[in-house]
Amino acid sequence: MTFLTSQFTSTRFRLCSLKITEIIHCLNYIQQIRFNSPNPESNIDEWPEEDLIGQIDSSVNTKQRAIEILTELTNKINLEDRHTSNMINACRDDIYGSAKRAFTRRLFDPYKPLGVVFMDLGNNAEGAVDDGGPTREFCCLLMKDIQNRCLFEGPDHSKLLALDSHAISKGDYKLLGKMISICLIHGGVAPHFFAPRLFSLVVGEATEDVDLTEIVDEVFRSQLQKIQDAITIEETREALEEASNSLSLLGSLNIQCRTLEDREIVVQCAAKFYLEGRLNAAMEQFVDGLGCLGLHAAIKANPKHIRYLFLAKEDPLTAQDLIDVFSPHFAEEGSNHRRSEIRTYAWFRDFLLDVEGGEMQVDQSKCLTLQEVLAFASGLEELPPLGFKNQPIIEFIHTDRKFPEANTCDVVLRLPVHRSYEEFSNHMCSGILQATEFGMA
């Protein structure tokens, strides 16, 4: 496999240690799923119900159970059946458009592998054969693009659907859900940007009262806030009058506000309709899209186990995560190469700690991040829930090549051997930041 350099602008998951009885429970569960899991062509509602899932010992770690569920979903992809209809000609300046053209193709089949080919500025293939690395990078870039699209609104890691009637008419919300399903199951890229309310709506759970900070529209939020803050009936009625146009559109003027307690009813009715009711059509499309590859059925049957994949990450990527996941391959003991490799590996560990501490400064406003280091080596900014197909390894470069290299398909990171830590860290930092696309090292 040709070694390629890349930069992509990650959460590490360690498998929990299970007791023998817990392993037996897990194996029994997986056996039941294999005999009861739906056919790819069957209705998504045939996914096993929660009462079956509950048969596993409750002491089994939630993330471990999520891994079992995701494994079942990924196992439905026929890795041997590659087809040109699943080719994605990806342009880095239009990742969403590239995905849309591919995923809406009549013969596109989500149960077959993706064939991602990144295009350079001259519209020529970059030369990378998709054996996993390009797919992971593409899914990582696409998920970031999805998160930032105007069909979502709110803070970066707590997004709700935004209303766009034109997008509903074009079926764009369904396409968004389909893209998220494919990114998670094909590329191992979890969304990690759903607001808790959005996840509850996807599952069909009852939602909590609205915190007015969830409302992005500043004018409407301030109108509701004024109603909520009123301390007399007169102030409440004045605030209601000021918000009458907005409330009439939401159908909230029919509630009689005779007491101060009624004002909270008005506020909650209006806020919930704004965040939920008026988005029913968009939500139906979105959930339909998430049904791709059976993902929505799995979410609905196992919400408490899969929730962490959709909400904001609780545990950021650490230097120790990367130290643990990459296994160094040294030359034979006693050789000159081995001594220099052990020194270089020690420098690499120090380098990761310095990156974590924000000490690898590129300029006054930019420092290298651990996510960029991982993306350079694997195409992902976070460690995938199911881990990597191959054990990520570190190899060493003993030639005059000064910069790091990576094979993102096999997840191999090749470290240059230098004479000093300063020289090593400078070339590592420069090589990772300058390798903006697949290309020859």
Coordinates of C-alpha atoms in Angstrom, one line a residue:
M1 CA 0.0 0.0 0.0
T2 CA 1.4 3.4 -1.0
F3 CA 2.0 5.6 2.0
L4 CA 0.1 8.9 1.7
T5 CA 0.2 12.0 3.7
S6 CA -3.0 13.7 4.7
Q7 CA -4.4 16.3 7.0
F8 CA -7.9 16.5 8.1
T9 CA -8.7 19.3 10.1
S10 CA -11.6 12.4 17.8
T11 CA -13.9 10.0 21.4
R12 CA -11.6 7.2 22.3
F13 CA -13.5 4.4 23.6
R14 CA -11.9 1.7 25.7
L15 CA -13.7 -1.6 25.9
C16 CA -14.7 -2.3 29.5
S17 CA -13.5 -5.4 31.2
L18 CA -16.4 -7.8 31.6
K19 CA -16.9 -10.6 34.1
I20 CA -17.4 -14.1 32.6
T21 CA -21.2 -14.0 33.4
E22 CA -21.5 -10.6 31.6
I23 CA -19.7 -12.0 28.5
I24 CA -22.1 -14.9 28.4
H25 CA -25.0 -12.5 28.6
C26 CA -23.6 -10.4 25.8
L27 CA -23.0 -13.5 23.6
N28 CA -26.5 -14.7 24.3
Y29 CA -27.8 -11.2 23.3
I30 CA -25.9 -11.1 20.1
Q31 CA -27.1 -14.6 19.2
Q32 CA -30.7 -13.5 19.7
I33 CA -30.1 -10.4 17.6
R34 CA -28.6 -12.5 14.8
F35 CA -31.7 -14.7 14.6
N36 CA -34.2 -11.8 15.0
S37 CA -32.5 -8.9 13.2
P38 CA -34.4 -7.5 10.2
N39 CA -33.5 -8.2 6.7
P40 CA -32.0 -5.1 5.0
E41 CA -35.0 -4.9 2.8
S42 CA -37.5 -5.3 5.5
N43 CA -39.4 -2.7 7.5
I44 CA -37.2 -0.9 10.0
D45 CA -39.8 -1.3 12.7
E46 CA -38.9 -5.0 12.9
W47 CA -35.8 -4.2 15.0
P48 CA -35.9 -6.2 18.3
E49 CA -37.8 -4.3 21.0
E50 CA -36.5 -3.0 24.3
D51 CA -37.8 -6.0 26.3
L52 CA -35.3 -8.2 24.4
I53 CA -32.5 -5.8 25.0
G54 CA -33.3 -5.7 28.7
Q55 CA -32.5 -9.4 29.0
I56 CA -28.7 -8.5 29.2
D57 CA -27.2 -8.0 32.6
S58 CA -27.7 -4.3 33.5
S59 CA -24.1 -4.1 34.7
V60 CA -22.8 -4.4 31.1
N61 CA -21.4 -1.0 30.2
T62 CA -23.7 1.3 28.1
K63 CA -21.1 2.0 25.5
Q64 CA -20.3 -1.7 25.2
R65 CA -24.0 -2.4 24.4
A66 CA -24.0 0.4 21.9
I67 CA -21.0 -1.3 20.2
E68 CA -23.0 -4.5 19.9
I69 CA -25.9 -2.7 18.3
L70 CA -23.6 -0.8 15.9
T71 CA -21.8 -4.0 15.0
E72 CA -25.1 -5.5 14.0
L73 CA -25.8 -2.6 11.7
T74 CA -22.4 -2.5 10.1
N75 CA -22.5 -6.3 9.5
K76 CA -25.3 -5.8 7.1
I77 CA -23.0 -4.0 4.7
N78 CA -21.8 -6.4 2.0
L79 CA -18.1 -5.5 1.9
E80 CA -17.4 -7.9 -1.0
D81 CA -20.1 -6.4 -3.3
R82 CA -18.5 -3.2 -4.6
H83 CA -20.4 -1.3 -7.4
T84 CA -19.7 1.8 -9.4
S85 CA -23.1 3.2 -8.4
N86 CA -21.7 3.8 -5.0
M87 CA -18.8 5.8 -6.2
I88 CA -18.5 9.3 -4.7
N89 CA -16.4 11.8 -6.6
A90 CA -15.7 14.1 -3.7
C91 CA -14.7 17.8 -4.1
R92 CA -13.3 19.2 -0.8
D93 CA -14.9 22.6 -1.4
D94 CA -18.4 20.9 -1.9
I95 CA -18.5 17.8 0.3
Y96 CA -22.3 18.1 0.8
G97 CA -23.0 18.5 -2.9
S98 CA -20.7 15.5 -3.7
A99 CA -22.7 13.4 -1.1
K100 CA -26.0 14.6 -2.4
R101 CA -25.3 13.6 -6.0
A102 CA -24.1 10.1 -4.9
F103 CA -26.8 9.3 -2.3
T104 CA -29.7 10.4 -4.5
R105 CA -28.4 8.3 -7.4
R106 CA -31.1 5.8 -8.4
L107 CA -28.8 2.8 -8.2
F108 CA -27.0 3.9 -4.9
D109 CA -27.2 1.1 -2.4
P110 CA -26.4 1.9 1.3
Y111 CA -25.8 -1.8 1.9
K112 CA -22.8 -1.8 -0.3
P113 CA -19.4 -0.2 0.4
L114 CA -18.7 3.4 -0.6
G115 CA -16.0 4.1 -3.2
V116 CA -14.7 7.6 -2.3
V117 CA -12.3 9.3 -4.7
F118 CA -11.1 12.7 -3.7
M119 CA -10.6 15.2 -6.6
D120 CA -7.8 17.7 -6.7
L121 CA -8.2 21.2 -8.0
G122 CA -7.7 20.1 -11.6
N123 CA -10.6 17.7 -11.3
N124 CA -8.3 14.7 -11.3
A125 CA -8.5 11.8 -8.9
E126 CA -5.9 12.2 -6.2
G127 CA -4.7 8.7 -6.5
A128 CA -6.0 7.1 -3.3
V129 CA -7.8 3.8 -3.6
D130 CA -10.6 3.6 -1.1
D131 CA -9.8 0.8 1.3
G132 CA -11.3 2.6 4.3
G133 CA -9.3 5.8 4.7
P134 CA -11.0 8.0 2.1
T135 CA -14.4 6.8 3.3
R136 CA -13.6 7.7 6.9
E137 CA -12.2 11.1 5.8
F138 CA -15.2 11.8 3.6
C139 CA -17.7 10.9 6.4
C140 CA -15.8 13.1 8.9
L141 CA -15.9 16.1 6.5
L142 CA -19.5 15.4 5.6
M143 CA -20.6 15.2 9.2
K144 CA -19.0 18.6 10.0
D145 CA -20.7 20.1 6.9
I146 CA -24.1 18.7 8.0
Q147 CA -23.6 20.1 11.5
N148 CA -23.0 23.6 10.1
R149 CA -25.9 23.6 7.5
C150 CA -28.7 26.1 7.9
L151 CA -31.2 23.3 8.4
F152 CA -29.9 23.1 12.0
E153 CA -29.7 25.9 14.5
G154 CA -28.3 26.5 17.9
P155 CA -24.9 26.1 19.6
D156 CA -22.3 23.9 17.9
H157 CA -22.8 20.9 20.0
S158 CA -26.5 21.3 20.8
K159 CA -28.4 21.6 17.5
L160 CA -32.1 21.6 16.8
L161 CA -33.8 21.5 13.4
A162 CA -34.4 24.8 11.8
L163 CA -37.5 25.4 9.7
D164 CA -37.1 25.8 5.9
S165 CA -40.3 25.2 4.0
H166 CA -38.5 25.1 0.6
A167 CA -36.2 22.3 2.1
I168 CA -39.2 20.4 3.2
S169 CA -40.6 20.5 -0.4
K170 CA -37.4 19.2 -1.8
G171 CA -37.0 16.4 0.8
D172 CA -33.7 17.8 2.2
Y173 CA -34.4 16.8 5.8
K174 CA -34.8 13.2 4.8
L175 CA -31.4 13.5 2.9
L176 CA -29.8 14.9 6.1
G177 CA -31.0 11.9 8.1
K178 CA -29.7 9.5 5.4
M179 CA -26.3 11.2 5.4
I180 CA -26.0 10.9 9.2
S181 CA -26.9 7.2 9.1
I182 CA -24.3 6.5 6.4
C183 CA -21.6 8.6 8.1
L184 CA -22.1 6.6 11.4
I185 CA -22.4 3.1 10.0
H186 CA -20.0 3.3 7.0
G187 CA -17.5 5.7 8.4
G188 CA -17.7 5.3 12.2
V189 CA -18.4 9.0 12.6
A190 CA -20.9 9.8 15.3
P191 CA -22.9 13.1 15.1
H192 CA -22.3 14.4 18.7
F193 CA -24.2 17.6 18.0
F194 CA -27.8 16.8 18.7
A195 CA -29.5 18.8 21.4
P196 CA -31.2 16.6 24.0
R197 CA -34.6 17.9 22.8
L198 CA -33.8 16.8 19.2
F199 CA -32.7 13.3 20.3
S200 CA -35.9 12.9 22.3
L201 CA -38.0 14.0 19.3
V202 CA -36.2 11.5 17.1
V203 CA -36.9 8.7 19.6
G204 CA -40.5 9.8 20.2
E205 CA -39.9 10.5 23.9
A206 CA -41.7 13.2 25.9
T207 CA -39.7 16.4 26.0
E208 CA -38.9 18.6 29.0
D209 CA -40.1 22.2 29.5
V210 CA -38.4 24.7 27.2
D211 CA -35.5 26.8 28.5
L212 CA -35.9 30.0 26.6
T213 CA -32.1 30.0 25.7
E214 CA -33.0 27.2 23.3
I215 CA -34.9 29.7 21.0
V216 CA -32.4 31.1 18.5
D217 CA -34.7 33.9 17.3
E218 CA -33.7 36.8 19.5
V219 CA -36.9 38.9 19.0
F220 CA -39.2 36.0 19.8
R221 CA -37.1 34.9 22.7
S222 CA -37.1 38.4 24.2
Q223 CA -40.9 38.6 23.8
L224 CA -41.4 35.3 25.7
Q225 CA -38.8 36.4 28.3
K226 CA -40.7 39.6 29.0
I227 CA -43.9 37.6 29.5
Q228 CA -42.2 35.2 31.8
D229 CA -40.6 38.0 33.9
A230 CA -43.8 40.0 34.4
I231 CA -44.6 40.3 38.1
T232 CA -48.2 41.6 37.8
I233 CA -51.2 40.8 35.6
E234 CA -51.0 44.2 34.0
E235 CA -47.3 43.7 33.0
T236 CA -48.2 40.2 31.7
R237 CA -51.0 41.6 29.5
E238 CA -48.8 44.4 28.2
A239 CA -46.1 41.8 27.3
L240 CA -48.7 39.6 25.6
E241 CA -49.9 42.6 23.6
E242 CA -46.4 43.3 22.4
A243 CA -45.9 39.6 21.3
S244 CA -49.5 39.3 19.9
N245 CA -48.4 39.0 16.2
S246 CA -45.9 36.2 17.0
L247 CA -48.3 34.4 19.3
S248 CA -51.2 34.6 16.9
L249 CA -49.1 32.8 14.3
L250 CA -48.3 30.1 16.8
G251 CA -52.0 29.8 17.9
S252 CA -51.2 30.8 21.5
L253 CA -53.6 33.7 22.0
N254 CA -56.5 31.5 22.8
I255 CA -55.1 30.8 26.3
Q256 CA -56.7 33.1 28.8
C257 CA -54.1 34.7 31.1
R258 CA -56.1 35.4 34.3
T259 CA -53.4 34.7 36.8
L260 CA -49.6 34.9 36.9
E261 CA -49.5 31.1 36.7
D262 CA -51.1 31.3 33.3
R263 CA -48.3 33.2 31.9
E264 CA -46.0 30.2 32.2
I265 CA -48.5 28.1 30.3
V266 CA -48.6 30.7 27.5
V267 CA -44.8 30.8 27.4
Q268 CA -44.4 27.0 27.3
C269 CA -47.1 26.5 24.8
A270 CA -45.6 29.1 22.4
A271 CA -42.0 27.9 22.9
K272 CA -42.8 24.2 22.4
F273 CA -44.8 24.9 19.3
Y274 CA -41.9 27.0 18.0
L275 CA -39.3 24.3 18.7
E276 CA -41.4 21.2 18.0
G277 CA -44.9 21.6 16.6
R278 CA -44.2 23.8 13.6
L279 CA -41.3 21.4 12.7
N280 CA -43.5 18.2 12.5
A281 CA -43.1 17.8 8.7
A282 CA -39.4 18.4 8.8
M283 CA -39.0 16.0 11.7
E284 CA -41.0 13.3 9.9
Q285 CA -38.6 13.6 7.0
F286 CA -35.5 13.6 9.2
V287 CA -36.6 10.4 11.0
D288 CA -37.4 8.8 7.7
G289 CA -33.9 9.5 6.6
L290 CA -32.4 8.1 9.8
G291 CA -34.2 4.9 9.0
C292 CA -31.5 4.2 6.4
L293 CA -29.5 1.0 7.3
G294 CA -31.9 0.4 10.2
L295 CA -30.4 3.1 12.3
H296 CA -33.7 4.8 13.5
A297 CA -35.2 1.4 14.6
A298 CA -32.1 0.7 16.6
I299 CA -32.2 4.1 18.2
K300 CA -35.8 3.8 19.1
A301 CA -35.4 0.4 20.6
N302 CA -32.2 1.4 22.5
P303 CA -32.3 5.1 23.2
K304 CA -30.4 5.1 26.5
H305 CA -27.5 3.1 25.0
I306 CA -27.1 5.0 21.8
R307 CA -27.8 8.5 23.1
Y308 CA -24.1 9.3 23.8
L309 CA -23.3 8.9 20.1
F310 CA -25.6 11.8 19.3
L311 CA -25.2 14.2 22.2
A312 CA -22.1 16.3 22.8
K313 CA -19.0 14.3 23.7
E314 CA -18.4 14.1 27.5
D315 CA -14.8 12.9 27.3
P316 CA -12.5 14.9 25.0
L317 CA -9.6 13.2 23.1
T318 CA -6.5 13.0 25.2
A319 CA -2.8 12.3 24.5
Q320 CA -3.1 9.0 26.4
D321 CA -5.9 7.9 24.1
L322 CA -3.5 8.2 21.1
I323 CA -0.7 6.6 23.0
D324 CA -2.9 3.7 23.8
V325 CA -4.4 3.2 20.3
F326 CA -1.1 3.3 18.3
S327 CA 1.2 0.3 18.7
P328 CA 4.9 1.0 17.8
H329 CA 6.7 -1.5 15.6
F330 CA 10.4 -1.4 16.4
A331 CA 13.4 -2.9 14.6
E332 CA 15.1 -6.0 16.1
E333 CA 16.5 -5.6 19.5
G334 CA 20.2 -4.5 19.7
S335 CA 20.2 -2.8 16.3
N336 CA 21.1 0.9 15.7
H337 CA 17.7 1.4 14.2
R338 CA 16.0 0.2 17.3
R339 CA 17.8 2.6 19.6
S340 CA 16.9 5.6 17.4
E341 CA 13.3 4.3 17.1
I342 CA 12.8 4.1 20.8
R343 CA 14.1 7.6 21.2
T344 CA 11.8 8.8 18.4
Y345 CA 8.8 7.1 20.0
A346 CA 9.6 8.7 23.3
W347 CA 9.7 12.1 21.5
F348 CA 6.3 11.2 19.9
R349 CA 4.7 10.7 23.3
D350 CA 6.2 14.0 24.5
F351 CA 4.9 15.6 21.3
L352 CA 1.3 14.4 22.0
L353 CA 1.5 15.7 25.5
D354 CA 2.7 19.1 24.2
V355 CA -0.1 19.2 21.7
E356 CA -2.6 18.4 24.4
G357 CA -1.2 21.2 26.5
G358 CA -1.5 23.7 23.6
E359 CA 2.3 24.1 23.3
M360 CA 2.5 23.3 19.6
Q361 CA 1.7 26.8 18.5
V362 CA 1.4 27.5 14.7
D363 CA 0.8 31.2 15.0
Q364 CA -0.6 33.6 17.6
S365 CA -4.2 32.3 17.1
K366 CA -3.6 28.6 16.2
C367 CA -2.2 25.6 18.0
L368 CA -2.0 22.1 16.6
T369 CA -4.7 19.8 18.1
L370 CA -4.9 16.1 18.9
Q371 CA -7.9 15.9 16.6
E372 CA -5.6 17.1 13.7
V373 CA -3.0 14.5 14.6
L374 CA -5.5 11.7 14.6
A375 CA -7.1 12.9 11.4
F376 CA -3.7 13.0 9.7
A377 CA -3.2 9.3 10.6
S378 CA -6.7 7.9 10.2
G379 CA -9.0 10.3 8.5
L380 CA -11.1 10.7 11.6
E381 CA -11.1 13.5 14.3
E382 CA -12.3 11.1 17.0
L383 CA -11.8 7.4 17.7
P384 CA -14.6 5.5 16.1
P385 CA -17.1 3.7 18.4
L386 CA -16.3 0.3 16.9
G387 CA -12.5 0.9 16.8
F388 CA -10.5 0.5 13.6
K389 CA -10.6 -2.6 11.4
N390 CA -6.8 -2.9 11.7
Q391 CA -4.7 -2.2 14.7
P392 CA -3.2 1.3 14.3
I393 CA 0.6 1.1 14.2
I394 CA 3.6 3.4 14.2
E395 CA 6.5 2.7 11.9
F396 CA 9.7 4.7 11.5
I397 CA 11.4 6.5 8.6
H398 CA 15.2 6.1 8.4
T399 CA 15.7 7.9 5.1
D400 CA 16.3 11.6 4.5
R401 CA 12.5 12.2 4.5
K402 CA 11.9 14.7 7.2
F403 CA 8.1 14.8 7.6
P404 CA 5.6 12.3 9.0
E405 CA 3.7 10.1 6.6
A406 CA 0.4 8.2 7.0
N407 CA -1.5 5.4 5.4
T408 CA -5.1 6.2 6.4
C409 CA -6.5 2.9 5.0
D410 CA -4.5 0.7 7.3
V411 CA -4.0 3.4 9.9
V412 CA -0.2 3.4 9.8
L413 CA 1.6 6.5 11.1
R414 CA 5.3 6.7 10.0
L415 CA 7.5 8.9 12.2
P416 CA 10.7 10.6 10.8
V417 CA 13.9 9.9 12.8
H418 CA 15.7 13.2 13.8
R419 CA 18.6 14.2 15.9
S420 CA 16.7 16.4 18.4
Y421 CA 13.3 16.7 19.8
E422 CA 13.0 20.3 18.5
E423 CA 13.7 19.2 15.0
F424 CA 11.3 16.2 15.3
S425 CA 8.4 18.3 16.7
N426 CA 8.8 21.1 14.2
H427 CA 8.7 18.7 11.3
M428 CA 5.8 16.8 12.8
C429 CA 3.8 20.0 13.3
S430 CA 4.5 21.3 9.8
G431 CA 3.9 18.0 8.1
I432 CA 0.5 17.5 9.7
L433 CA -0.7 21.0 9.0
Q434 CA 0.6 21.3 5.5
A435 CA -0.8 17.9 4.3
T436 CA -4.2 19.3 3.3
E437 CA -5.2 16.4 1.1
F438 CA -4.3 12.9 0.0
G439 CA -1.1 13.0 -2.0
M440 CA 2.3 11.4 -2.3
A441 CA 4.5 11.9 0.7

